[in-house]
Coordinates of C-alpha atoms in Angstrom, one line a residue:
M1 CA 8.2 39.4 -23.4
P2 CA 8.9 38.5 -20.2
R3 CA 5.5 36.0 -20.1
M4 CA 7.7 34.4 -23.0
K5 CA 11.4 34.4 -21.0
N6 CA 9.0 32.5 -18.1
R7 CA 7.7 30.1 -20.3
S8 CA 11.4 29.4 -21.4
Y9 CA 12.8 28.7 -17.8
A10 CA 10.1 26.7 -17.1
W11 CA 10.7 24.4 -20.2
L12 CA 13.9 24.4 -18.6
W13 CA 13.1 23.6 -14.8
A14 CA 10.8 20.8 -16.5
A15 CA 13.4 19.3 -18.5
I16 CA 16.2 19.7 -15.9
L17 CA 13.5 17.9 -13.0
L18 CA 12.9 14.8 -15.6
A19 CA 16.3 14.3 -16.4
C20 CA 17.8 14.3 -12.7
T21 CA 15.0 12.1 -11.5
A22 CA 16.2 9.5 -14.0
V23 CA 19.4 10.0 -13.7
V24 CA 19.0 9.6 -10.1
Y25 CA 16.6 6.4 -10.0
W26 CA 18.0 4.7 -12.9
P27 CA 20.3 2.3 -11.3
G28 CA 17.6 1.2 -9.3
L29 CA 16.0 -0.6 -12.5
G30 CA 18.1 -3.9 -12.4
G31 CA 16.4 -5.0 -9.3
G32 CA 14.4 -7.3 -8.7
F33 CA 10.8 -8.4 -7.1
I34 CA 10.1 -8.0 -3.4
F35 CA 8.0 -8.4 -0.5
D36 CA 4.4 -8.2 -1.6
D37 CA 5.4 -8.2 -5.1
I38 CA 5.6 -11.9 -4.8
A39 CA 1.9 -12.3 -3.8
T40 CA 0.6 -9.9 -5.9
I41 CA 1.9 -9.8 -9.1
V42 CA 4.6 -13.0 -10.0
D43 CA 2.4 -16.0 -7.7
N44 CA -0.9 -14.6 -9.2
Q45 CA -1.5 -16.0 -11.1
R46 CA -5.0 -13.7 -12.4
V47 CA -3.1 -10.5 -13.3
H48 CA -0.6 -12.3 -15.8
A49 CA -2.5 -11.0 -18.9
E50 CA -0.9 -13.0 -22.5
H51 CA -2.3 -10.4 -24.8
L52 CA -3.1 -6.6 -24.3
D53 CA -6.7 -7.5 -25.4
A54 CA -9.7 -6.0 -23.6
G55 CA -10.7 -9.3 -22.0
S56 CA -7.4 -10.3 -20.8
L57 CA -6.5 -7.0 -18.8
A58 CA -10.2 -7.3 -17.8
R59 CA -9.3 -10.2 -15.9
A60 CA -6.2 -9.2 -14.5
A61 CA -8.1 -5.7 -13.5
R62 CA -10.0 -8.1 -11.0
S63 CA -6.8 -10.1 -9.8
F64 CA -6.5 -8.5 -6.2
E65 CA -9.1 -9.7 -4.8
P66 CA -13.3 -11.2 -5.3
G67 CA -15.6 -8.3 -7.0
G68 CA -13.6 -6.1 -9.3
T69 CA -14.7 -3.3 -6.9
L70 CA -12.9 0.4 -5.8
G71 CA -11.1 -0.9 -3.4
S72 CA -9.5 -3.9 -5.5
R73 CA -7.3 -1.5 -7.2
P74 CA -8.7 -2.8 -10.9
L75 CA -6.8 0.4 -13.0
A76 CA -3.6 -1.0 -11.1
M77 CA -3.9 -4.1 -11.1
A78 CA -4.7 -3.7 -15.3
S79 CA -1.7 -2.0 -15.5
F80 CA 0.2 -4.9 -14.1
G81 CA -1.3 -7.0 -16.1
A82 CA 0.1 -5.4 -19.6
N83 CA 3.1 -5.0 -18.2
H84 CA 3.1 -8.9 -18.3
A85 CA 1.5 -8.9 -21.6
V86 CA 4.8 -6.9 -23.2
G87 CA 7.3 -8.6 -21.1
G88 CA 6.7 -11.1 -18.6
L89 CA 7.8 -11.5 -15.6
D90 CA 10.8 -9.3 -15.7
P91 CA 11.1 -6.7 -13.5
W92 CA 12.8 -4.5 -15.5
G93 CA 9.6 -3.0 -17.2
Y94 CA 7.5 -2.7 -14.3
K95 CA 9.9 -1.1 -12.5
L96 CA 10.1 1.3 -15.6
V97 CA 6.7 2.2 -15.9
G98 CA 7.4 2.7 -11.8
L99 CA 9.6 5.5 -12.5
L100 CA 7.2 6.9 -15.5
V101 CA 4.6 7.2 -13.0
H102 CA 6.9 8.9 -10.6
M103 CA 8.7 11.5 -13.2
L104 CA 4.8 12.4 -14.6
N105 CA 4.2 13.5 -10.7
A106 CA 7.0 15.6 -10.7
L107 CA 5.8 17.5 -13.3
L108 CA 1.9 18.0 -11.5
I109 CA 4.1 18.6 -8.7
F110 CA 5.9 21.4 -10.1
L111 CA 2.3 22.8 -11.9
M112 CA 1.0 22.4 -8.8
V113 CA 3.3 24.2 -6.4
R114 CA 4.0 27.0 -9.0
R115 CA 0.3 27.5 -9.2
I116 CA 0.3 27.9 -4.8
L117 CA 3.2 30.2 -4.9
S118 CA 2.1 32.4 -7.5
H119 CA -1.8 33.0 -5.7
P120 CA -1.4 36.5 -4.0
A121 CA -1.7 35.2 -0.6
I122 CA 1.5 34.1 -0.6
G123 CA 2.6 36.8 -3.0
G124 CA 5.8 34.4 -4.5
D125 CA 5.0 36.0 -8.0
R126 CA 9.0 36.4 -8.6
W127 CA 10.0 33.5 -6.9
A128 CA 7.2 31.1 -7.8
L129 CA 9.5 29.3 -10.5
P130 CA 12.8 28.3 -9.2
A131 CA 11.2 27.4 -5.9
S132 CA 8.3 25.5 -7.6
G133 CA 11.2 24.1 -9.5
T134 CA 13.5 22.3 -6.5
I135 CA 10.8 21.7 -4.6
A136 CA 9.4 19.3 -7.4
L137 CA 12.9 18.3 -7.5
L138 CA 13.6 17.3 -3.6
W139 CA 10.6 16.1 -3.5
A140 CA 11.4 13.8 -7.3
I141 CA 14.8 12.8 -6.0
H142 CA 14.5 12.0 -2.1
P143 CA 16.1 8.6 -1.1
L144 CA 12.8 8.3 0.9
Q145 CA 11.0 8.0 -2.3
V146 CA 13.4 5.3 -3.2
S147 CA 11.1 2.4 -2.4
S148 CA 7.4 4.1 -3.5
V149 CA 9.8 4.1 -7.2
L150 CA 11.4 1.1 -7.4
Y151 CA 9.3 -2.0 -5.1
V152 CA 6.6 -2.3 -7.9
V153 CA 3.4 -3.0 -5.7
Q154 CA 3.3 0.7 -4.8
R155 CA 2.5 1.1 -8.3
M156 CA -0.8 1.5 -6.6
E157 CA 0.1 4.8 -4.3
T158 CA 2.1 6.4 -6.5
L159 CA -0.1 6.3 -9.8
S160 CA -3.6 7.1 -7.4
Y161 CA -1.3 10.5 -7.0
T162 CA -1.2 11.3 -10.6
F163 CA -4.8 11.4 -10.7
V164 CA -5.1 13.4 -7.0
L165 CA -2.5 15.9 -8.4
L166 CA -4.5 16.5 -11.8
A167 CA -7.7 16.9 -10.0
L168 CA -6.1 19.1 -7.4
L169 CA -4.2 21.3 -10.0
A170 CA -8.1 21.4 -11.6
Y171 CA -9.4 22.5 -8.2
L172 CA -6.7 25.4 -8.2
H173 CA -7.7 26.4 -11.5
G174 CA -11.1 26.5 -11.4
R175 CA -10.8 28.0 -8.1
I176 CA -8.7 30.8 -9.0
R177 CA -10.7 31.5 -11.8
Q178 CA -13.7 32.1 -9.5
Q179 CA -11.6 34.6 -7.5
Q180 CA -11.0 36.3 -10.9
G181 CA -14.7 36.6 -11.4
L182 CA -14.4 34.1 -14.0
R183 CA -16.3 30.9 -14.9
G184 CA -14.7 28.3 -12.9
W185 CA -17.1 25.2 -12.5
P186 CA -16.3 23.0 -15.5
W187 CA -12.6 22.6 -13.6
L188 CA -14.3 22.1 -10.5
L189 CA -16.7 19.7 -12.3
V190 CA -13.7 17.8 -14.0
C191 CA -12.5 16.8 -10.0
L192 CA -14.8 14.1 -9.9
P193 CA -14.1 11.3 -12.2
L194 CA -10.1 12.0 -11.4
V195 CA -10.4 11.0 -8.0
V196 CA -12.7 8.4 -9.0
L197 CA -9.7 7.0 -11.8
G198 CA -7.3 7.5 -9.1
M199 CA -9.7 5.6 -6.3
T200 CA -8.7 2.6 -9.1
A201 CA -5.9 2.7 -8.7
K202 CA -5.6 2.6 -4.7
E203 CA -7.8 4.1 -1.4
S204 CA -5.3 7.1 -1.1
A205 CA -7.2 9.2 -3.9
V206 CA -10.6 9.9 -1.3
M207 CA -8.2 12.0 0.9
F208 CA -8.5 14.7 -2.3
P209 CA -11.7 16.6 -0.1
A210 CA -9.2 17.3 2.7
F211 CA -6.4 19.0 0.7
T212 CA -8.7 21.1 -0.7
L213 CA -10.2 22.1 2.0
L214 CA -6.4 22.6 3.6
L215 CA -5.8 24.4 1.0
E216 CA -9.2 26.8 0.9
L217 CA -8.1 27.5 5.3
T218 CA -4.8 28.7 4.0
I219 CA -4.2 29.6 0.5
L220 CA -7.8 30.3 -1.0
R221 CA -9.9 30.8 2.0
F222 CA -12.9 30.8 0.3
G223 CA -12.5 33.3 -1.6
A224 CA -14.6 34.1 -4.6
A225 CA -15.6 37.4 -6.8
D226 CA -19.4 36.4 -6.7
P227 CA -20.3 36.9 -2.6
R228 CA -23.2 33.9 -3.1
C229 CA -20.3 31.4 -4.1
A230 CA -18.1 32.4 -1.3
R231 CA -20.8 31.1 1.3
A232 CA -21.6 28.3 -1.1
W233 CA -18.2 27.0 -0.6
R234 CA -18.3 27.4 3.0
W235 CA -21.5 25.4 3.8
T236 CA -20.3 23.3 1.2
Y237 CA -17.1 22.8 3.1
A238 CA -18.9 22.6 6.5
A239 CA -21.8 20.0 5.6
A240 CA -19.0 18.2 3.8
A241 CA -17.2 18.0 7.3
A242 CA -20.1 16.8 9.0
A243 CA -20.8 14.2 7.2
G244 CA -17.2 13.5 7.1
A245 CA -17.2 13.4 11.3
L246 CA -20.6 11.7 11.0
V247 CA -19.3 8.2 9.3
Y248 CA -16.0 8.4 11.2
F249 CA -17.0 8.5 14.5
G250 CA -20.5 6.5 13.9
W251 CA -19.5 3.9 11.3
L252 CA -15.2 3.8 11.2
V253 CA -14.6 4.2 14.9
P254 CA -17.1 1.5 16.0
R255 CA -16.2 -1.0 13.5
Y256 CA -12.3 -0.7 14.0
W257 CA -12.5 -0.1 18.0
S258 CA -13.9 -3.6 18.6
E259 CA -13.0 -5.6 15.7
G260 CA -10.6 -6.0 12.6
Y261 CA -7.5 -6.4 14.8
L262 CA -7.2 -10.4 15.0
L263 CA -4.3 -10.5 12.5
R264 CA -2.7 -7.9 14.9
D265 CA -0.9 -8.0 18.2
Y266 CA -2.0 -4.5 19.1
S267 CA -5.5 -2.4 19.8
A268 CA -6.9 0.4 17.4
A269 CA -6.0 2.5 20.6
E270 CA -2.3 1.2 20.6
R271 CA -2.0 1.6 17.1
L272 CA -3.0 5.0 17.3
L273 CA -0.5 6.1 20.1
T274 CA 1.8 4.2 18.3
Q275 CA 1.2 7.2 15.1
M276 CA 2.8 9.6 18.1
R277 CA 6.2 8.1 17.7
V278 CA 5.8 6.8 14.2
L279 CA 4.8 10.8 12.6
P280 CA 7.8 12.2 14.4
M281 CA 10.0 8.7 13.1
Y282 CA 8.4 9.9 9.1
L283 CA 9.7 13.8 10.0
G284 CA 13.3 12.6 11.0
Q285 CA 13.6 10.5 7.6
I286 CA 12.2 13.5 5.7
L287 CA 15.2 15.8 7.1
L288 CA 17.8 13.6 7.3
P289 CA 17.7 10.8 5.0
V290 CA 20.4 8.8 5.9
P291 CA 20.5 5.0 5.4
G292 CA 20.1 4.2 8.5
N293 CA 17.3 6.2 8.9
M294 CA 15.6 4.3 6.3
P295 CA 15.1 0.3 6.6
F296 CA 11.9 -0.4 4.8
Y297 CA 10.7 -3.2 6.8
Y298 CA 9.6 -1.8 10.0
D299 CA 8.1 -5.4 11.4
Q300 CA 10.5 -4.4 13.9
I301 CA 8.5 -1.5 15.9
S302 CA 7.2 -2.3 18.9
P303 CA 3.5 -1.0 19.7
S304 CA 3.4 1.6 22.1
R305 CA 0.7 0.4 25.3
G306 CA 0.4 3.8 26.9
L307 CA 1.9 7.2 27.0
L308 CA 5.0 6.2 28.7
S309 CA 5.6 2.5 27.7
P310 CA 7.7 4.0 25.8
A311 CA 7.8 7.6 27.1
T312 CA 9.2 8.0 23.0
T313 CA 4.7 8.1 22.8
L314 CA 4.6 10.7 24.6
L315 CA 7.4 12.8 23.4
G316 CA 6.1 12.3 20.0
G317 CA 2.7 13.7 20.4
L318 CA 3.3 16.6 22.5
L319 CA 5.5 17.2 19.1
V320 CA 2.8 16.3 17.1
A321 CA 0.3 18.7 18.8
A322 CA 2.9 21.9 18.8
L323 CA 2.8 21.2 14.7
F324 CA -0.9 20.9 14.3
A325 CA -1.6 23.9 17.1
A326 CA 1.3 26.0 15.0
A327 CA -0.5 25.3 11.5
L328 CA -3.8 26.7 12.8
V329 CA -2.5 29.6 14.4
L330 CA -0.6 30.7 11.7
R331 CA -2.4 29.3 8.9
R332 CA -2.9 33.2 8.0
R333 CA 0.3 34.8 8.4
M334 CA 2.3 31.8 6.9
P335 CA -0.3 30.7 5.2
L336 CA 2.7 28.6 2.8
F337 CA 3.8 26.5 6.1
S338 CA 0.4 26.1 7.3
L339 CA -0.7 24.3 4.7
G340 CA 2.6 22.4 4.5
I341 CA 2.1 20.5 7.8
L342 CA -1.8 20.4 7.2
W343 CA -1.5 18.4 4.2
F344 CA 1.8 16.3 5.9
F345 CA -0.7 15.1 9.2
A346 CA -3.9 14.9 6.5
A347 CA -1.8 12.6 4.1
H348 CA -1.5 10.3 6.8
F349 CA -4.7 10.6 8.7
M350 CA -6.3 7.2 6.7
T351 CA -2.7 5.1 7.6
S352 CA -2.3 6.7 11.1
N353 CA -5.6 6.3 12.0
I354 CA -7.7 2.9 13.4
I355 CA -7.9 1.0 10.1
A356 CA -6.0 -1.9 11.5
L357 CA -3.2 -1.4 9.0
E358 CA 0.8 -2.4 9.9
L359 CA 2.1 0.3 11.8
A360 CA 4.7 1.9 9.5
F361 CA 6.1 2.1 5.4
E362 CA 7.8 4.4 4.0
H363 CA 5.3 4.8 0.2
R364 CA 3.2 6.5 3.0
N365 CA 5.1 9.9 3.1
Y366 CA 4.7 9.9 -1.0
F367 CA 2.2 12.9 -0.7
A368 CA 3.4 13.5 3.0
L369 CA 6.5 14.5 1.7
L370 CA 5.3 17.5 -0.3
G371 CA 4.1 19.2 2.7
V372 CA 7.2 19.1 4.2
L373 CA 9.0 20.8 1.5
L374 CA 6.5 22.9 1.1
A375 CA 6.4 24.4 5.8
A376 CA 10.5 24.1 5.1
A377 CA 10.6 26.7 1.7
D378 CA 8.3 29.0 3.8
L379 CA 10.5 28.8 6.6
V380 CA 13.9 29.2 5.0
R381 CA 12.4 32.1 2.2
R382 CA 11.7 33.7 5.6
I383 CA 15.5 33.9 6.6
P384 CA 17.3 37.3 6.7
M385 CA 20.3 37.2 4.3
R386 CA 22.2 40.2 5.3
D387 CA 24.9 39.4 2.4
G388 CA 22.2 39.0 -0.3
P389 CA 20.4 35.5 -1.4
A390 CA 24.0 33.7 -2.7
M391 CA 24.9 31.8 0.8
K392 CA 21.0 30.5 1.1
R393 CA 21.1 29.5 -2.6
F394 CA 24.4 27.9 -2.0
A395 CA 23.3 25.8 1.0
I396 CA 19.7 25.0 -1.0
G397 CA 22.3 23.5 -3.9
V398 CA 23.8 21.4 -1.6
V399 CA 20.8 19.9 0.2
V400 CA 19.9 19.1 -3.3
A401 CA 22.7 17.2 -4.7
G402 CA 23.4 15.9 -1.2
F403 CA 19.7 14.2 -1.2
G404 CA 20.2 13.2 -5.3
L405 CA 23.9 11.4 -4.3
L406 CA 21.7 9.4 -1.5
A407 CA 19.0 8.8 -3.4
F408 CA 21.4 7.8 -6.4
I409 CA 22.9 5.3 -4.0
R410 CA 19.6 3.7 -2.4
A411 CA 18.6 3.0 -6.5
S412 CA 21.5 1.8 -6.7
T413 CA 21.5 -0.4 -3.6
W414 CA 17.8 -2.0 -4.8
G415 CA 18.9 -2.2 -8.2
D416 CA 21.0 -5.4 -7.0
P417 CA 18.1 -7.9 -5.0
F418 CA 21.7 -9.8 -3.1
L419 CA 23.1 -6.4 -2.4
L420 CA 19.7 -5.0 -1.8
A421 CA 19.0 -8.2 0.3
T422 CA 22.3 -8.0 2.6
E423 CA 22.1 -4.9 3.3
L424 CA 18.7 -5.1 4.5
A425 CA 19.5 -7.7 7.3
S426 CA 22.9 -6.3 8.4
S427 CA 21.4 -2.9 9.1
N428 CA 17.7 -4.0 10.5
P429 CA 18.9 -7.8 11.8
G430 CA 15.7 -7.7 14.3
S431 CA 13.6 -8.0 11.1
A432 CA 12.2 -11.1 9.5
R433 CA 10.7 -10.0 6.9
A434 CA 14.4 -9.2 6.1
S435 CA 15.8 -12.2 7.4
A436 CA 13.5 -14.3 4.6
D437 CA 14.5 -12.1 2.1
L438 CA 18.5 -12.5 2.2
A439 CA 17.4 -16.2 2.9
A440 CA 15.2 -16.2 -0.1
I441 CA 18.3 -14.9 -2.5
Y442 CA 20.6 -17.7 -1.1
L443 CA 18.3 -20.2 -2.1
E444 CA 17.7 -18.3 -5.7
M445 CA 21.4 -18.3 -5.9
S446 CA 21.3 -22.4 -5.7
D447 CA 20.5 -22.7 -8.8
G448 CA 18.3 -25.4 -7.8
Y449 CA 21.4 -27.9 -7.2
P450 CA 20.6 -29.8 -3.9
N451 CA 24.0 -29.9 -2.4
S452 CA 25.3 -26.0 -3.5
P453 CA 26.3 -23.9 -0.1
F454 CA 24.4 -21.3 -1.1
N455 CA 21.1 -24.3 0.4
D456 CA 23.3 -24.2 3.8
F457 CA 23.6 -20.2 3.9
A458 CA 19.3 -20.2 3.2
I459 CA 18.5 -22.9 5.5
R460 CA 20.4 -21.3 8.1
E461 CA 19.6 -17.8 7.8
F462 CA 15.6 -19.4 7.5
E463 CA 16.5 -20.6 11.1
R464 CA 17.6 -17.0 12.4
G465 CA 14.8 -15.5 11.0
S466 CA 12.6 -17.7 12.4
L467 CA 13.7 -17.6 16.1
I468 CA 13.6 -13.9 16.3
P469 CA 11.2 -13.0 18.9
G470 CA 7.5 -12.4 17.6
A471 CA 8.6 -13.5 13.9
S472 CA 5.7 -14.6 11.7
I473 CA 6.1 -18.3 10.1
I474 CA 7.5 -17.0 6.7
S475 CA 11.0 -17.9 8.2
D476 CA 9.6 -21.0 9.0
Q477 CA 8.2 -21.4 5.9
G478 CA 10.9 -20.9 3.9
L479 CA 13.1 -22.8 6.0
I480 CA 11.0 -25.8 5.5
L481 CA 10.7 -25.4 1.6
A482 CA 14.1 -25.2 1.7
A483 CA 15.1 -28.2 2.8
A484 CA 12.5 -30.1 0.7
Q485 CA 13.3 -28.4 -2.4
A486 CA 17.3 -29.7 -1.9
G487 CA 15.6 -32.5 -0.7
R488 CA 16.9 -33.0 2.9
A489 CA 15.3 -34.2 5.7
I490 CA 13.0 -31.7 7.5
D491 CA 13.2 -31.4 11.0
P492 CA 9.7 -32.2 12.8
A493 CA 10.5 -29.0 15.1
W494 CA 10.3 -26.5 12.2
W495 CA 6.7 -28.2 11.8
D496 CA 6.1 -27.7 15.6
R497 CA 6.9 -24.2 15.5
L498 CA 5.0 -23.0 13.2
I499 CA 1.8 -25.2 13.8
G500 CA 2.6 -23.6 17.6
K501 CA 2.9 -19.9 16.0
V502 CA -0.1 -19.8 13.7
R503 CA -2.1 -21.5 17.0
H504 CA -0.8 -19.9 19.7
G505 CA 1.4 -16.2 18.3
T506 CA -0.3 -13.4 16.4
L507 CA -2.1 -13.9 13.4
R508 CA -0.6 -11.9 10.6
P509 CA -1.2 -11.3 7.0
E510 CA 1.7 -12.9 6.0
T511 CA 0.6 -16.1 7.6
T512 CA -2.1 -17.0 5.3
G513 CA 0.3 -16.0 2.7
A514 CA 3.0 -18.7 3.8
L515 CA 0.4 -21.0 4.4
F516 CA -0.8 -20.7 0.9
S517 CA 2.7 -20.7 -0.5
L518 CA 2.9 -23.9 1.4
L519 CA 0.0 -25.6 -0.2
Q520 CA 1.3 -24.0 -3.6
N521 CA 3.8 -25.7 -3.8
R522 CA 2.7 -29.2 -2.7
Y523 CA 0.8 -28.7 -6.0
K524 CA 4.3 -28.3 -7.8
G525 CA 5.6 -32.0 -6.2
I526 CA 7.5 -30.5 -3.1
A527 CA 7.2 -32.9 -1.0
L528 CA 5.9 -31.9 1.8
D529 CA 4.2 -33.3 5.3
D530 CA 0.2 -33.7 4.4
D531 CA -0.6 -34.3 8.0
K532 CA 1.1 -31.1 9.4
L533 CA 0.7 -28.6 6.3
V534 CA -3.5 -29.7 7.7
D535 CA -3.2 -29.0 11.2
A536 CA -1.8 -25.9 10.4
F537 CA -4.4 -25.1 8.1
L538 CA -7.1 -26.1 11.0
A539 CA -5.4 -24.1 13.5
L540 CA -5.7 -20.9 11.2
F541 CA -9.4 -21.6 10.7
E542 CA -10.0 -22.1 14.3
R543 CA -8.5 -18.2 15.1
A544 CA -9.2 -16.2 11.6
S545 CA -12.4 -15.9 9.4
L546 CA -10.9 -15.6 6.1
P547 CA -12.1 -14.6 2.6
P548 CA -14.1 -17.7 0.5
Y549 CA -11.7 -18.3 -1.8
S550 CA -9.1 -19.5 1.1
Y551 CA -11.5 -22.3 2.2
A552 CA -12.2 -23.2 -1.7
Q553 CA -8.2 -23.6 -2.3
F554 CA -7.8 -25.6 0.7
G555 CA -11.0 -27.4 -0.1
D556 CA -9.4 -28.4 -3.6
Y557 CA -5.9 -29.6 -1.8
A558 CA -8.0 -31.7 0.8
L559 CA -9.9 -33.5 -2.3
L560 CA -6.6 -33.5 -4.2
K561 CA -3.9 -34.0 -2.5
V562 CA -5.1 -35.3 1.2
G563 CA -7.4 -37.8 -0.3
D564 CA -10.3 -36.3 2.3
P565 CA -13.2 -35.9 2.0
D566 CA -15.0 -35.0 4.4
L567 CA -12.5 -31.8 5.1
A568 CA -13.1 -31.4 1.4
D569 CA -16.6 -31.0 2.4
Q570 CA -16.2 -29.0 5.2
A571 CA -13.8 -26.3 3.2
F572 CA -16.3 -26.1 0.5
V573 CA -19.2 -25.4 3.1
M574 CA -17.0 -22.6 4.6
A575 CA -16.2 -21.2 0.9
I576 CA -19.7 -20.9 0.9
D577 CA -21.1 -19.6 4.0
R578 CA -17.5 -16.8 3.5
S579 CA -19.7 -16.1 0.0
R580 CA -22.9 -14.2 2.0
D581 CA -21.6 -10.7 0.0
Y582 CA -20.6 -12.6 -3.3
P583 CA -23.2 -14.8 -4.3
E584 CA -21.6 -15.3 -7.5
Y585 CA -17.9 -16.9 -6.0
A586 CA -20.6 -19.2 -4.2
R587 CA -22.4 -20.0 -7.5
Q588 CA -19.1 -20.3 -9.3
V589 CA -17.7 -22.6 -6.6
V590 CA -20.8 -24.7 -6.7
E591 CA -20.9 -25.1 -10.7
T592 CA -17.2 -25.6 -11.1
L593 CA -17.5 -28.8 -8.1
R594 CA -19.9 -30.1 -10.6
R595 CA -18.4 -29.1 -13.8
D596 CA -15.2 -31.1 -12.4
G597 CA -17.0 -34.3 -11.4
H598 CA -17.4 -33.7 -7.6
L599 CA -20.6 -33.5 -6.6
R600 CA -20.3 -35.0 -3.2
Q601 CA -19.0 -31.6 -2.0
A602 CA -21.2 -29.8 -4.8
R603 CA -24.4 -31.5 -3.2
A604 CA -23.0 -30.2 0.3
A605 CA -21.9 -27.3 -1.0
L606 CA -25.2 -26.2 -2.5
A607 CA -27.3 -27.8 0.8
H608 CA -25.8 -24.8 2.9
A609 CA -25.9 -22.4 0.3
H610 CA -30.0 -22.8 0.0
S611 CA -29.4 -23.1 3.8
I612 CA -28.2 -19.7 4.5
G613 CA -30.3 -18.2 1.7
L614 CA -28.4 -18.1 -1.5
L615 CA -28.4 -19.8 -5.0
N616 CA -31.7 -20.7 -4.4
D617 CA -32.5 -20.6 -8.3
I618 CA -29.9 -23.8 -8.5
G619 CA -31.6 -27.5 -7.3
M620 CA -30.1 -30.0 -5.6
G621 CA -30.9 -31.6 -9.0
D622 CA -28.4 -29.8 -10.6
V623 CA -25.7 -31.3 -8.8
G624 CA -27.2 -35.3 -9.5
A625 CA -28.4 -35.5 -6.2
T626 CA -31.4 -37.9 -6.0
P627 CA -34.0 -36.8 -3.3
G628 CA -32.4 -39.3 -0.6
E629 CA -28.9 -37.8 -1.4
A630 CA -30.0 -34.0 -1.2
S631 CA -31.5 -34.8 2.8
E632 CA -28.1 -36.5 3.5
A633 CA -26.4 -33.0 2.2
A634 CA -28.8 -31.4 4.1
A635 CA -28.5 -33.4 7.7
K636 CA -24.7 -33.5 6.7
V637 CA -24.1 -30.1 6.9
Q638 CA -26.5 -29.1 9.8
R639 CA -24.2 -31.3 12.0
A640 CA -21.9 -29.6 10.6
G641 CA -22.0 -26.7 11.4
D642 CA -20.3 -23.7 10.5
A643 CA -16.6 -24.5 11.8
P644 CA -14.7 -27.3 9.8

């Protein structure tokens, strides 16, 4: 009878969890695409599946980058393709799927936390159900989660953690069965395919072994009814930790310490120092999620150049070290607190490490938030209440209601593109990205009328953003496009500023995106200065090594729009040169050029492919070259070298 009662209560908690989550985020479904959504979904023709058939979804799955490997996130991209097949580019459907994934994850959090709290090491049988329901609800409706749920491209993160959570549930079930003397290996074996599926959504799933190791160190303690099984787990994790350390220090650190930061204005060491400020900032956002603490764009964060530059670097480092030390020292006396703190750090291990990512993003707290909630739950339950638990329950209810209200307000803001853009730009005036978003909204509001006052608003905002110290070229690009689309004169100073930033400023990932956006708009018939655009691309090519398709796109532009076959030759040669790891892409370049009748460029590309040991099964005669033309193409490639 008690078991049936608990089951009824569990279903009630699940219903409350789902209903509250849906209510909080529903106003945000009316919002639009933003930031990386544009390049990943809106402008990415390869993900625009027209039908829900295997072929269309397979093409969409390979649309993130060449190759279609795990690193190209095929599962997430296929889900975007399915969205397009059903609803085109209407963002409502994409956001609805994002919400459904989050609601599923909330249920999985509820089940997993209940399993953890019911473990004898925690001793929470009596309070496991209401505590796990409350923790899952706080996690689901926390205001910090709004950007992860309603920012469409972050489905990669949330979907990845769907499989991580399923794997954690399977791992817990299997390990607890082993501690009870039952067979648990079938459940443990299920973890592997689940983690692989998670990695096809995003690489975040690779942290699963770290999460399970921390479960062992705090809750499970490598226990098993069979002593041989317990020893096997200790040796397995010891070997895995040693292998992980070898990969980290032997491959990852050397690779990123000396290279990979060309598109950043900080080094690997400075990034690590900056994370000593960023991690405490995340903790502040989790514990006090007021609107001013969550700007969404963090491009205004300046890197730490030393422990005292700024001084908050050292202070943040001391806080991080103290929390980590406390988690290790208290892992037996306060295992839940310890697990929560260690999970917070583990969830940030990849993104707060030496990989050349941006300094901060809110979605990186999607799972890390749970760690803080677990640690807080352990502290709250230990607070003595002389007059019973009523006051404690009231305070928890106030916190849940407050977080839900703040999340509802933030989701409502995300549901109105103009309101969101205005809010982000006004609350974060030092962000060039926020400025560019607001200007783009003004441009959209002009409805294509050249004399609309919204065009003036857009041009003024783009110009303000372009003059922000350290700003990338996204506002300069927007400024040029806004004027061109309205048929207005383009100030040569705008081009000079854009080219100057490419040539002398800090290159960022959005630099290439902005330039190729100009190129794509040129194909759409927008009148742009081809000489200036070519200068900008050549300045980029002098400083950065890009994926092969970038050079091929520029070669096509040089051939069809600029009318410069020499420049096209050099671009396609560079596309081949950067395809050393992608021979099939090199083959595609040569065959496409031959099929479209661009035999001169096909010969130059194939000659370079032969010189670097690619495509030896294709002869020069296959691209219509006579012996003399083949020799001329090879000599031309030799003279050109490797740089356009």
